Every structure is written in C-alpha cells, then in structure tokens.
Amino acid sequence: MSKTKIDRTPLSGAESVAQAMRQINPEVVAAYPITPQTGIMHAFTAFVNDGDVDTEMIRVESEHSAMSATLGASAAGVRAITATSSNGLALMHEIVYIAASTRLPIVMPVVNRALSGPINIHCDHSDTMAERDSGWVQIYCENNQEAYEMTLLAIRLAEHKDILLPVMVCQDGFITSHGVEGVKLYKDSIVKKFLGKYKPKHPLLDTKNPITIGPLDFYDYYFEHKRQQSEAIHNVRKVFPKLVKEFKKISGKDYGFIESYMMDDAKEAIVVMSSSAGTTKEVVDRLRKEGRKVGMVKIRMFRPFPISEIKEVLKGVDIVAVLDRVESFGAVGGPLFNEIRSSLYDYNNKPKIVNYVFGLGGRSYTPELGRQVFDEISKDKNSKDYEHNLVRYLVVRN
Amino acid sequence: MSKKLKNWKEIPIGGLIVEPGNSKEYLTGDWRTFRPVHIPEKCINCMICWVNCPDSSILSKNGNFDKFDYDHCKGCGICANSCPVKAIEMKPEVDFDE
C-alpha cells in the first residue's frame, strides 16, 4: 500500500462550498433549487440528513422565501445561509436590499449564471452584477479552493462589529461549480476555532431586551441609515486584511482585494474576474515565454471596490483590457470597465483602456481568445483612434 | 417639529429600534395639512372624538375635552367628522403662523 500522503480531496466548486458550510454549521439554511447552485444544496442537505451538521434546513417555495427565511433567522440572532443562481437571485432582489439595510450578516454563495431571457443555464455575471448596488459585499472566486476559503472568511467578515453586512461569495456556474479539483480542506477543529461563535448585538429573540427590526424610516432618518451602510461597507477595506492575516495561519495564503499576476514590469494587462483569471494566467505564461511584457489583474472583491489597489497596480501600464462577463445595456461598457476607468481618471499618465464584453451565456473564454485580446491591445497601444472602438465583443459572429 | 435630530453616528444601525415604548417620541404632527380646532361654545363633552381618534391625540381632563396633542395629531379629521355638534373645525395648516 502506498504511503504517499494526499492532502487534497477531489471536489467540485459547489461541493467545496458545501464543505465550508458543513464546517460553519449554520443554525438555519433556507434554499430553493436552481441550476447550477443545486450542487451546493445537494451536498449540504446530505450533511443535514447524515447528522453531520445541526442545521435546520428549510425547504421553501421560492427564492424570495429563501432569502426572507434566511433574513428572519439572521434577525433572530443565528448564523443563516442561503445559496442561489441567476433568476433565483433576481427573485430575491427585494429582500437582498433589505438584508443589507437591516445590517444582517448573512452569507450567500452564488453560482453565477446568465439571467433570462432567452433562458440559459450557463455562466455569466449578469445575476450578481444586477445586485452590485444592493449593499452586499461581493467576492468573486477563481477556483474551488478559493470558493471554499472565501466562504469561511465571509462569515467572519459579515459578522465583524464594524461591518455587519451580508456577503455574496460568487463562483462561475459549471466552470467552477461543476468542475472537480483537488481541494485542501482544513481540519474541522481548526476551522471552528477560526470561525468562533456568533454573538449578535441585538437578537430579535432576546425577550429581555425587546427591539423592533425593519420599522418605518422616513426623510428624517433614512438618509442617515444609508450613510451608516456606506461607512460599514468601506470598513471592509480595513477589516478584510486583518482577517486574511489571521486566516493565513491556517491557509498560508495572502489574499488581497485584487491579485496581480506578472504585473511588476507589465506594459499590457488584462483585468478580469473569477475563473477566467485562471485562463488568463496561462495566456500570460505563454506570452511571457515569447518575451512579451504582459500581466493580469484579478478583481477578487468587487464590493467594496478596491480603487487604491487598482490605481497602484496599473501605474506604468501602457494599455489595459478590462473583461466584463456581462453587458450593461445602454452604458458605455460593462460595470468592471466603468469602475476601473473611473479609478484611473485622476492620473496624468493613465493607461489607455478598452473593454471586452465576453463569455455571455456560458460562451467559452479560451487561451486563444486571451491571446487575441493581448494581440489587439498591443496594436491599439500606438493607435490614436482606439477610442472609436472602446467596447468590443469577444466574440460575436458578424 | 422642533425636536433635534441625531446624526448618523448617534443612531442604532439598520433602522433598529432598541428600546420599547418609544412611539410617542416620533412626532407625526408635521404630517398634518389640516388642523383640528376646538370650539368650546359648541362642545357638549360627549367625548365621541376621544373614542374615535386613531392616534390618541384628544387629551381629556376630568372626563371633559381638554386639548389636542398637536405633536402627534396627523390631521385625519375623524374627530371633526364624528362630532355630533360640529364643535371641531378642520383648518388649513397654512393659515397658522408658527
């Protein structure tokens, strides 16, 4: 018998998140099935059935109810989780805003899937990008390991006294959620120690200290509450690095708001999120072998937006291609493009910047397409009229 | 209303109300567009207005009509409408100086 020690477990992205949820052992999980999120709840409900967790699993009649039940449980004062995709998230929309404004530390893994219509089950970011102004923290994961670890970190982040906001942990539908990789799971006892116990400040079920949640709030105080919310999400900028430092004792990893890859001397760069970052790293490796000074920036946290890191990493770059896995109809380019372009506005020597809308409805982003982007921006670098072709489609048949 | 409003750092997060029995602190009088005015010469102290007021804004003294609680009266006019002797008149707020 071989004595080789294997420290990785073959898991899909969905199963990786379910493992994190098993270790979190939330008091309440409410969910409604939707492809491709179903993989998470498929695995997690097996843990419930087998008695591996103490969770009360609520099988609701819709995603609107799933988010409502999760909100109710969180308001009562316990850890509560739900998960969804695409139109399920769209159906939650009303309560998604209420969860954030009521300052409830709900964690929601989202498996990114294109919004209807026409109906489509595959990956793009139209579902979570539609919630980008909802007041939730948004983390986008590149692979299964990251999805596992970010789900754990999200619990601590959401529950931090200076934040108290819900967190979405996003992964790409099918590409990540159904792709199996070796995932290093940390020991239950170590993870449980890191997570600690949730101690809510104002639980609804504390009958000795009665409170009202969700009362009427008019022109005299509503604005002040929005100002608090804004402060809270920006506090993530201070708290996340501290949590990462603490988690590093377990994971050994330095997770930033962004991840830069070969950016030290890069003159041309792609900015991208989620699984496409992995593909782009491969492209960068190949082009570096050919002597080209290319690099990649992955946006790990989209909300709050890492403006200072972006300004720093893109300094000295000649041209940037921002890849948006969503179309923002009627806008000039996708949401990521607009954030990055706005971040660079104050620079005198700002890089040229173009936008590629790609991968809609699950269309593949291949290393060949990544190379095509680098080849195109390499030519645009010396062009004066690249701005006439600011937003491109990678690739739509003409 | 004249109550000093707190700033965003002084209030509980998320719109929470963290102590019970504080609805009287919420002054709804400034919602009013019509103000009920009492006409003592006509009033027979039947207290039907006191029974019908949805905001407990008719204040009584020794079982008789005393005054309106203008901090909380929303000006719905139910008192004037239910008064059998028309001893309450609804007047536009713009007619008052303060």
GROMACS .gro file of N, CA and C in nm, chain A residues 19-152:
model
  402
   19GLN      N    1  -1.874   2.198   0.180
   19GLN     CA    2  -1.782   2.158   0.287
   19GLN      C    3  -1.759   2.274   0.384
   20ALA      N    4  -1.745   2.394   0.327
   20ALA     CA    5  -1.729   2.513   0.413
   20ALA      C    6  -1.854   2.529   0.500
   21MET      N    7  -1.970   2.509   0.440
   21MET     CA    8  -2.096   2.522   0.514
   21MET      C    9  -2.107   2.416   0.624
   22ARG      N   10  -2.056   2.297   0.595
   22ARG     CA   11  -2.057   2.192   0.698
   22ARG      C   12  -1.974   2.236   0.818
   23GLN      N   13  -1.860   2.298   0.790
   23GLN     CA   14  -1.774   2.341   0.900
   23GLN      C   15  -1.833   2.462   0.973
   24ILE      N   16  -1.902   2.547   0.898
   24ILE     CA   17  -1.968   2.664   0.960
   24ILE      C   18  -2.084   2.616   1.050
   25ASN      N   19  -2.150   2.508   1.006
   25ASN     CA   20  -2.263   2.451   1.081
   25ASN      C   21  -2.366   2.557   1.117
   26PRO      N   22  -2.421   2.626   1.017
   26PRO     CA   23  -2.515   2.735   1.047
   26PRO      C   24  -2.643   2.680   1.109
   27GLU      N   25  -2.703   2.759   1.198
   27GLU     CA   26  -2.826   2.715   1.264
   27GLU      C   27  -2.940   2.699   1.164
   28VAL      N   28  -2.942   2.787   1.063
   28VAL     CA   29  -3.052   2.780   0.965
   28VAL      C   30  -2.997   2.793   0.823
   29VAL      N   31  -3.045   2.706   0.735
   29VAL     CA   32  -3.021   2.721   0.591
   29VAL      C   33  -3.157   2.710   0.523
   30ALA      N   34  -3.189   2.809   0.439
   30ALA     CA   35  -3.314   2.803   0.362
   30ALA      C   36  -3.275   2.813   0.216
   31ALA      N   37  -3.330   2.726   0.132
   31ALA     CA   38  -3.290   2.729  -0.008
   31ALA      C   39  -3.398   2.673  -0.098
   32TYR      N   40  -3.390   2.717  -0.222
   32TYR     CA   41  -3.477   2.666  -0.327
   32TYR      C   42  -3.385   2.623  -0.442
   33PRO      N   43  -3.411   2.508  -0.503
   33PRO     CA   44  -3.316   2.459  -0.604
   33PRO      C   45  -3.317   2.542  -0.733
   34ILE      N   46  -3.198   2.569  -0.784
   34ILE     CA   47  -3.184   2.627  -0.918
   34ILE      C   48  -3.047   2.588  -0.971
   35THR      N   49  -3.044   2.545  -1.096
   35THR     CA   50  -2.920   2.515  -1.163
   35THR      C   51  -2.843   2.644  -1.185
   36PRO      N   52  -2.711   2.647  -1.167
   36PRO     CA   53  -2.620   2.541  -1.121
   36PRO      C   54  -2.588   2.547  -0.972
   37GLN      N   55  -2.666   2.625  -0.894
   37GLN     CA   56  -2.644   2.629  -0.749
   37GLN      C   57  -2.676   2.496  -0.685
   38THR      N   58  -2.767   2.420  -0.742
   38THR     CA   59  -2.821   2.299  -0.680
   38THR      C   60  -2.713   2.208  -0.622
   39GLY      N   61  -2.596   2.208  -0.687
   39GLY     CA   62  -2.486   2.124  -0.639
   39GLY      C   63  -2.449   2.153  -0.495
   40ILE      N   64  -2.458   2.280  -0.455
   40ILE     CA   65  -2.424   2.317  -0.317
   40ILE      C   66  -2.523   2.254  -0.220
   41MET      N   67  -2.651   2.275  -0.248
   41MET     CA   68  -2.753   2.226  -0.155
   41MET      C   69  -2.768   2.074  -0.163
   42HIS      N   70  -2.739   2.018  -0.280
   42HIS     CA   71  -2.739   1.872  -0.294
   42HIS      C   72  -2.640   1.811  -0.195
   43ALA      N   73  -2.520   1.869  -0.191
   43ALA     CA   74  -2.418   1.817  -0.099
   43ALA      C   75  -2.451   1.852   0.045
   44PHE      N   76  -2.499   1.976   0.066
   44PHE     CA   77  -2.520   2.019   0.205
   44PHE      C   78  -2.637   1.946   0.271
   45THR      N   79  -2.745   1.924   0.195
   45THR     CA   80  -2.860   1.854   0.256
   45THR      C   81  -2.825   1.709   0.292
   46ALA      N   82  -2.723   1.654   0.222
   46ALA     CA   83  -2.675   1.520   0.260
   46ALA      C   84  -2.610   1.528   0.399
   47PHE      N   85  -2.537   1.636   0.425
   47PHE     CA   86  -2.477   1.654   0.559
   47PHE      C   87  -2.587   1.667   0.665
   48VAL      N   88  -2.695   1.738   0.628
   48VAL     CA   89  -2.807   1.754   0.722
   48VAL      C   90  -2.869   1.617   0.749
   49ASN      N   91  -2.893   1.543   0.641
   49ASN     CA   92  -2.956   1.410   0.652
   49ASN      C   93  -2.872   1.315   0.735
   50ASP      N   94  -2.739   1.324   0.717
   50ASP     CA   95  -2.648   1.231   0.787
   50ASP      C   96  -2.615   1.276   0.929
   51GLY      N   97  -2.670   1.389   0.969
   51GLY     CA   98  -2.642   1.436   1.105
   51GLY      C   99  -2.503   1.496   1.122
   52ASP      N  100  -2.437   1.533   1.011
   52ASP     CA  101  -2.304   1.593   1.021
   52ASP      C  102  -2.311   1.739   1.066
   53VAL      N  103  -2.430   1.798   1.055
   53VAL     CA  104  -2.450   1.936   1.099
   53VAL      C  105  -2.578   1.942   1.183
   54ASP      N  106  -2.592   2.050   1.259
   54ASP     CA  107  -2.712   2.067   1.342
   54ASP      C  108  -2.814   2.161   1.278
   55THR      N  109  -2.791   2.192   1.152
   55THR     CA  110  -2.869   2.293   1.082
   55THR      C  111  -3.016   2.256   1.067
   56GLU      N  112  -3.102   2.358   1.088
   56GLU     CA  113  -3.242   2.342   1.050
   56GLU      C  114  -3.253   2.383   0.904
   57MET      N  115  -3.285   2.283   0.821
   57MET     CA  116  -3.290   2.305   0.676
   57MET      C  117  -3.435   2.337   0.638
   58ILE      N  118  -3.454   2.458   0.583
   58ILE     CA  119  -3.591   2.497   0.545
   58ILE      C  120  -3.603   2.492   0.393
   59ARG      N  121  -3.690   2.402   0.345
   59ARG     CA  122  -3.713   2.392   0.200
   59ARG      C  123  -3.831   2.480   0.167
   60VAL      N  124  -3.801   2.595   0.109
   60VAL     CA  125  -3.904   2.696   0.086
   60VAL      C  126  -3.964   2.683  -0.055
   61GLU      N  127  -4.063   2.768  -0.084
   61GLU     CA  128  -4.135   2.755  -0.210
   61GLU      C  129  -4.081   2.847  -0.320
   62SER      N  130  -3.983   2.933  -0.287
   62SER     CA  131  -3.926   3.019  -0.390
   62SER      C  132  -3.801   3.084  -0.332
   63GLU      N  133  -3.723   3.149  -0.418
   63GLU     CA  134  -3.605   3.219  -0.369
   63GLU      C  135  -3.642   3.342  -0.288
   64HIS      N  136  -3.754   3.405  -0.323
   64HIS     CA  137  -3.800   3.519  -0.243
   64HIS      C  138  -3.819   3.473  -0.099
   65SER      N  139  -3.875   3.354  -0.082
   65SER     CA  140  -3.896   3.298   0.051
   65SER      C  141  -3.764   3.253   0.112
   66ALA      N  142  -3.673   3.201   0.029
   66ALA     CA  143  -3.544   3.155   0.081
   66ALA      C  144  -3.470   3.271   0.147
   67MET      N  145  -3.463   3.384   0.077
   67MET     CA  146  -3.394   3.500   0.134
   67MET      C  147  -3.472   3.555   0.253
   68SER      N  148  -3.603   3.551   0.247
   68SER     CA  149  -3.684   3.601   0.358
   68SER      C  150  -3.663   3.516   0.484
   69ALA      N  151  -3.663   3.384   0.467
   69ALA     CA  152  -3.644   3.294   0.582
   69ALA      C  153  -3.504   3.310   0.640
   70THR      N  154  -3.406   3.327   0.551
   70THR     CA  155  -3.268   3.346   0.596
   70THR      C  156  -3.256   3.477   0.673
   71LEU      N  157  -3.323   3.580   0.621
   71LEU     CA  158  -3.323   3.710   0.688
   71LEU      C  159  -3.388   3.699   0.827
   72GLY      N  160  -3.499   3.627   0.833
   72GLY     CA  161  -3.567   3.611   0.961
   72GLY      C  162  -3.480   3.540   1.063
   73ALA      N  163  -3.411   3.435   1.017
   73ALA     CA  164  -3.323   3.359   1.107
   73ALA      C  165  -3.207   3.445   1.154
   74SER      N  166  -3.151   3.522   1.061
   74SER     CA  167  -3.038   3.607   1.096
   74SER      C  168  -3.082   3.715   1.195
   75ALA      N  169  -3.200   3.770   1.173
   75ALA     CA  170  -3.253   3.871   1.265
   75ALA      C  171  -3.277   3.810   1.403
   76ALA      N  172  -3.317   3.683   1.405
   76ALA     CA  173  -3.340   3.616   1.533
   76ALA      C  174  -3.211   3.601   1.611
   77GLY      N  175  -3.097   3.601   1.536
   77GLY     CA  176  -2.968   3.601   1.606
   77GLY      C  177  -2.879   3.482   1.582
   78VAL      N  178  -2.899   3.411   1.471
   78VAL     CA  179  -2.813   3.295   1.443
   78VAL      C  180  -2.745   3.310   1.307
   79ARG      N  181  -2.647   3.222   1.284
   79ARG     CA  182  -2.584   3.216   1.152
   79ARG      C  183  -2.684   3.154   1.054
   80ALA      N  184  -2.704   3.223   0.943
   80ALA     CA  185  -2.801   3.176   0.845
   80ALA      C  186  -2.744   3.192   0.705
   81ILE      N  187  -2.765   3.090   0.623
   81ILE     CA  188  -2.706   3.087   0.489
   81ILE      C  189  -2.814   3.047   0.389
   82THR      N  190  -2.803   3.104   0.268
   82THR     CA  191  -2.879   3.052   0.156
   82THR      C  192  -2.786   3.055   0.035
   83ALA      N  193  -2.826   2.996  -0.074
   83ALA     CA  194  -2.743   2.999  -0.195
   83ALA      C  195  -2.835   3.004  -0.315
   84THR      N  196  -2.787   3.063  -0.424
   84THR     CA  197  -2.874   3.071  -0.541
   84THR      C  198  -2.794   3.098  -0.667
   85SER      N  199  -2.864   3.117  -0.777
   85SER     CA  200  -2.808   3.148  -0.908
   85SER      C  201  -2.910   3.231  -0.985
   86SER      N  202  -2.860   3.311  -1.077
   86SER     CA  203  -2.941   3.367  -1.185
   86SER      C  204  -3.077   3.423  -1.145
   87ASN      N  205  -3.182   3.371  -1.207
   87ASN     CA  206  -3.317   3.422  -1.183
   87ASN      C  207  -3.361   3.403  -1.039
   88GLY      N  208  -3.301   3.305  -0.971
   88GLY     CA  209  -3.328   3.289  -0.828
   88GLY      C  210  -3.284   3.412  -0.752
   89LEU      N  211  -3.166   3.462  -0.786
   89LEU     CA  212  -3.115   3.584  -0.722
   89LEU      C  213  -3.202   3.703  -0.759
   90ALA      N  214  -3.246   3.704  -0.884
   90ALA     CA  215  -3.333   3.814  -0.928
   90ALA      C  216  -3.464   3.813  -0.850
   91LEU      N  217  -3.516   3.694  -0.822
   91LEU     CA  218  -3.641   3.684  -0.745
   91LEU      C  219  -3.620   3.728  -0.600
   92MET      N  220  -3.496   3.711  -0.549
   92MET     CA  221  -3.463   3.755  -0.412
   92MET      C  222  -3.446   3.906  -0.402
   93HIS      N  223  -3.430   3.971  -0.516
   93HIS     CA  224  -3.382   4.110  -0.521
   93HIS      C  225  -3.437   4.201  -0.411
   94GLU      N  226  -3.567   4.199  -0.390
   94GLU     CA  227  -3.628   4.287  -0.291
   94GLU      C  228  -3.566   4.264  -0.152
   95ILE      N  229  -3.552   4.137  -0.115
   95ILE     CA  230  -3.504   4.104   0.020
   95ILE      C  231  -3.351   4.116   0.028
   96VAL      N  232  -3.285   4.105  -0.086
   96VAL     CA  233  -3.139   4.125  -0.090
   96VAL      C  234  -3.106   4.265  -0.036
   97TYR      N  235  -3.180   4.363  -0.083
   97TYR     CA  236  -3.160   4.501  -0.034
   97TYR      C  237  -3.194   4.513   0.115
   98ILE      N  238  -3.302   4.446   0.154
   98ILE     CA  239  -3.346   4.459   0.294
   98ILE      C  240  -3.245   4.394   0.389
   99ALA      N  241  -3.185   4.282   0.344
   99ALA     CA  242  -3.084   4.214   0.427
   99ALA      C  243  -2.967   4.308   0.455
  100ALA      N  244  -2.923   4.380   0.351
  100ALA     CA  245  -2.810   4.471   0.369
  100ALA      C  246  -2.848   4.591   0.454
  101SER      N  247  -2.964   4.648   0.428
  101SER     CA  248  -3.001   4.771   0.500
  101SER      C  249  -3.040   4.740   0.644
  102THR      N  250  -3.081   4.617   0.672
  102THR     CA  251  -3.111   4.577   0.810
  102THR      C  252  -2.984   4.532   0.882
  103ARG      N  253  -2.874   4.528   0.805
  103ARG     CA  254  -2.740   4.501   0.859
  103ARG      C  255  -2.729   4.359   0.918
  104LEU      N  256  -2.777   4.262   0.840
  104LEU     CA  257  -2.773   4.124   0.885
  104LEU      C  258  -2.660   4.047   0.816
  105PRO      N  259  -2.574   3.982   0.896
  105PRO     CA  260  -2.455   3.918   0.841
  105PRO      C  261  -2.480   3.783   0.775
  106ILE      N  262  -2.565   3.784   0.675
  106ILE     CA  263  -2.597   3.661   0.601
  106ILE      C  264  -2.484   3.632   0.501
  107VAL      N  265  -2.448   3.506   0.486
  107VAL     CA  266  -2.353   3.469   0.381
  107VAL      C  267  -2.428   3.391   0.274
  108MET      N  268  -2.408   3.431   0.150
  108MET     CA  269  -2.478   3.365   0.039
  108MET      C  270  -2.381   3.328  -0.072
  109PRO      N  271  -2.350   3.198  -0.085
  109PRO     CA  272  -2.276   3.156  -0.204
  109PRO      C  273  -2.367   3.171  -0.326
  110VAL      N  274  -2.313   3.234  -0.430
  110VAL     CA  275  -2.388   3.248  -0.555
  110VAL      C  276  -2.309   3.181  -0.666
  111VAL      N  277  -2.376   3.096  -0.741
  111VAL     CA  278  -2.312   3.033  -0.856
  111VAL      C  279  -2.360   3.112  -0.979
  112ASN      N  280  -2.267   3.188  -1.037
  112ASN     CA  281  -2.305   3.281  -1.143
  112ASN      C  282  -2.362   3.211  -1.266
  113ARG      N  283  -2.479   3.260  -1.307
  113ARG     CA  284  -2.546   3.207  -1.426
  113ARG      C  285  -2.618   3.321  -1.495
  114ALA      N  286  -2.622   3.314  -1.627
  114ALA     CA  287  -2.685   3.420  -1.706
  114ALA      C  288  -2.831   3.437  -1.667
  115LEU      N  289  -2.874   3.562  -1.661
  115LEU     CA  290  -3.016   3.591  -1.639
  115LEU      C  291  -3.094   3.565  -1.767
  116SER      N  292  -3.217   3.521  -1.752
  116SER     CA  293  -3.308   3.510  -1.867
  116SER      C  294  -3.344   3.652  -1.911
  117GLY      N  295  -3.383   3.670  -2.039
  117GLY     CA  296  -3.401   3.570  -2.139
  117GLY      C  297  -3.312   3.597  -2.259
  118PRO      N  298  -3.303   3.512  -2.358
  118PRO     CA  299  -3.369   3.383  -2.355
  118PRO      C  300  -3.309   3.296  -2.244
  119ILE      N  301  -3.380   3.195  -2.205
  119ILE     CA  302  -3.337   3.116  -2.090
  119ILE      C  303  -3.204   3.048  -2.121
  120ASN      N  304  -3.118   3.047  -2.020
  120ASN     CA  305  -2.983   2.996  -2.035
  120ASN      C  306  -2.936   2.951  -1.897
  121ILE      N  307  -2.868   2.838  -1.887
  121ILE     CA  308  -2.827   2.793  -1.754
  121ILE      C  309  -2.678   2.816  -1.728
  122HIS      N  310  -2.605   2.868  -1.829
  122HIS     CA  311  -2.459   2.872  -1.816
  122HIS      C  312  -2.408   3.003  -1.761
  123CYS      N  313  -2.275   3.010  -1.748
  123CYS     CA  314  -2.216   3.120  -1.670
  123CYS      C  315  -2.210   3.254  -1.743
  124ASP      N  316  -2.259   3.357  -1.681
  124ASP     CA  317  -2.205   3.492  -1.694
  124ASP      C  318  -2.239   3.566  -1.566
  125HIS      N  319  -2.202   3.692  -1.557
  125HIS     CA  320  -2.215   3.761  -1.428
  125HIS      C  321  -2.335   3.856  -1.422
  126SER      N  322  -2.432   3.837  -1.512
  126SER     CA  323  -2.546   3.929  -1.514
  126SER      C  324  -2.627   3.921  -1.384
  127ASP      N  325  -2.627   3.805  -1.319
  127ASP     CA  326  -2.709   3.791  -1.197
  127ASP      C  327  -2.652   3.873  -1.081
  128THR      N  328  -2.525   3.853  -1.048
  128THR     CA  329  -2.471   3.925  -0.931
  128THR      C  330  -2.440   4.071  -0.962
  129MET      N  331  -2.410   4.102  -1.090
  129MET     CA  332  -2.383   4.242  -1.124
  129MET      C  333  -2.510   4.327  -1.110
  130ALA      N  334  -2.625   4.261  -1.124
  130ALA     CA  335  -2.751   4.333  -1.104
  130ALA      C  336  -2.772   4.369  -0.957
  131GLU      N  337  -2.694   4.305  -0.868
  131GLU     CA  338  -2.706   4.332  -0.723
  131GLU      C  339  -2.589   4.414  -0.671
  132ARG      N  340  -2.510   4.472  -0.762
  132ARG     CA  341  -2.386   4.534  -0.716
  132ARG      C  342  -2.408   4.658  -0.631
  133ASP      N  343  -2.522   4.720  -0.640
  133ASP     CA  344  -2.551   4.838  -0.558
  133ASP      C  345  -2.641   4.806  -0.438
  134SER      N  346  -2.656   4.677  -0.408
  134SER     CA  347  -2.751   4.637  -0.304
  134SER      C  348  -2.697   4.655  -0.163
  135GLY      N  349  -2.566   4.679  -0.151
  135GLY     CA  350  -2.507   4.693  -0.018
  135GLY      C  351  -2.443   4.567   0.035
  136TRP      N  352  -2.441   4.461  -0.047
  136TRP     CA  353  -2.371   4.337  -0.009
  136TRP      C  354  -2.223   4.349  -0.046
  137VAL      N  355  -2.140   4.285   0.034
  137VAL     CA  356  -2.001   4.265  -0.005
  137VAL      C  357  -2.002   4.158  -0.114
  138GLN      N  358  -1.923   4.179  -0.219
  138GLN     CA  359  -1.918   4.079  -0.327
  138GLN      C  360  -1.775   4.029  -0.348
  139ILE      N  361  -1.759   3.898  -0.332
  139ILE     CA  362  -1.629   3.834  -0.355
  139ILE      C  363  -1.646   3.737  -0.472
  140TYR      N  364  -1.552   3.744  -0.568
  140TYR     CA  365  -1.557   3.656  -0.686
  140TYR      C  366  -1.439   3.559  -0.681
  141CYS      N  367  -1.470   3.430  -0.690
  141CYS     CA  368  -1.367   3.327  -0.671
  141CYS      C  369  -1.321   3.267  -0.804
  142GLU      N  370  -1.190   3.243  -0.809
  142GLU     CA  371  -1.131   3.189  -0.933
  142GLU      C  372  -1.148   3.038  -0.943
  143ASN      N  373  -1.136   2.971  -0.829
  143ASN     CA  374  -1.137   2.824  -0.833
  143ASN      C  375  -1.201   2.766  -0.707
  144ASN      N  376  -1.204   2.633  -0.700
  144ASN     CA  377  -1.273   2.564  -0.592
  144ASN      C  378  -1.212   2.594  -0.455
  145GLN      N  379  -1.078   2.595  -0.450
  145GLN     CA  380  -1.010   2.620  -0.324
  145GLN      C  381  -1.048   2.758  -0.270
  146GLU      N  382  -1.047   2.855  -0.362
  146GLU     CA  383  -1.079   2.991  -0.322
  146GLU      C  384  -1.226   3.002  -0.276
  147ALA      N  385  -1.315   2.932  -0.346
  147ALA     CA  386  -1.457   2.934  -0.308
  147ALA      C  387  -1.475   2.879  -0.167
  148TYR      N  388  -1.403   2.771  -0.136
  148TYR     CA  389  -1.407   2.710  -0.002
  148TYR      C  390  -1.358   2.810   0.104
  149GLU      N  391  -1.241   2.867   0.078
  149GLU     CA  392  -1.179   2.954   0.179
  149GLU      C  393  -1.254   3.087   0.194
  150MET      N  394  -1.302   3.142   0.082
  150MET     CA  395  -1.373   3.269   0.090
  150MET      C  396  -1.507   3.255   0.164
  151THR      N  397  -1.570   3.138   0.153
  151THR     CA  398  -1.695   3.115   0.226
  151THR      C  399  -1.669   3.121   0.377
  152LEU      N  400  -1.556   3.063   0.419
  152LEU     CA  401  -1.520   3.068   0.562
  152LEU      C  402  -1.489   3.211   0.604
   0.00000   0.00000   0.00000
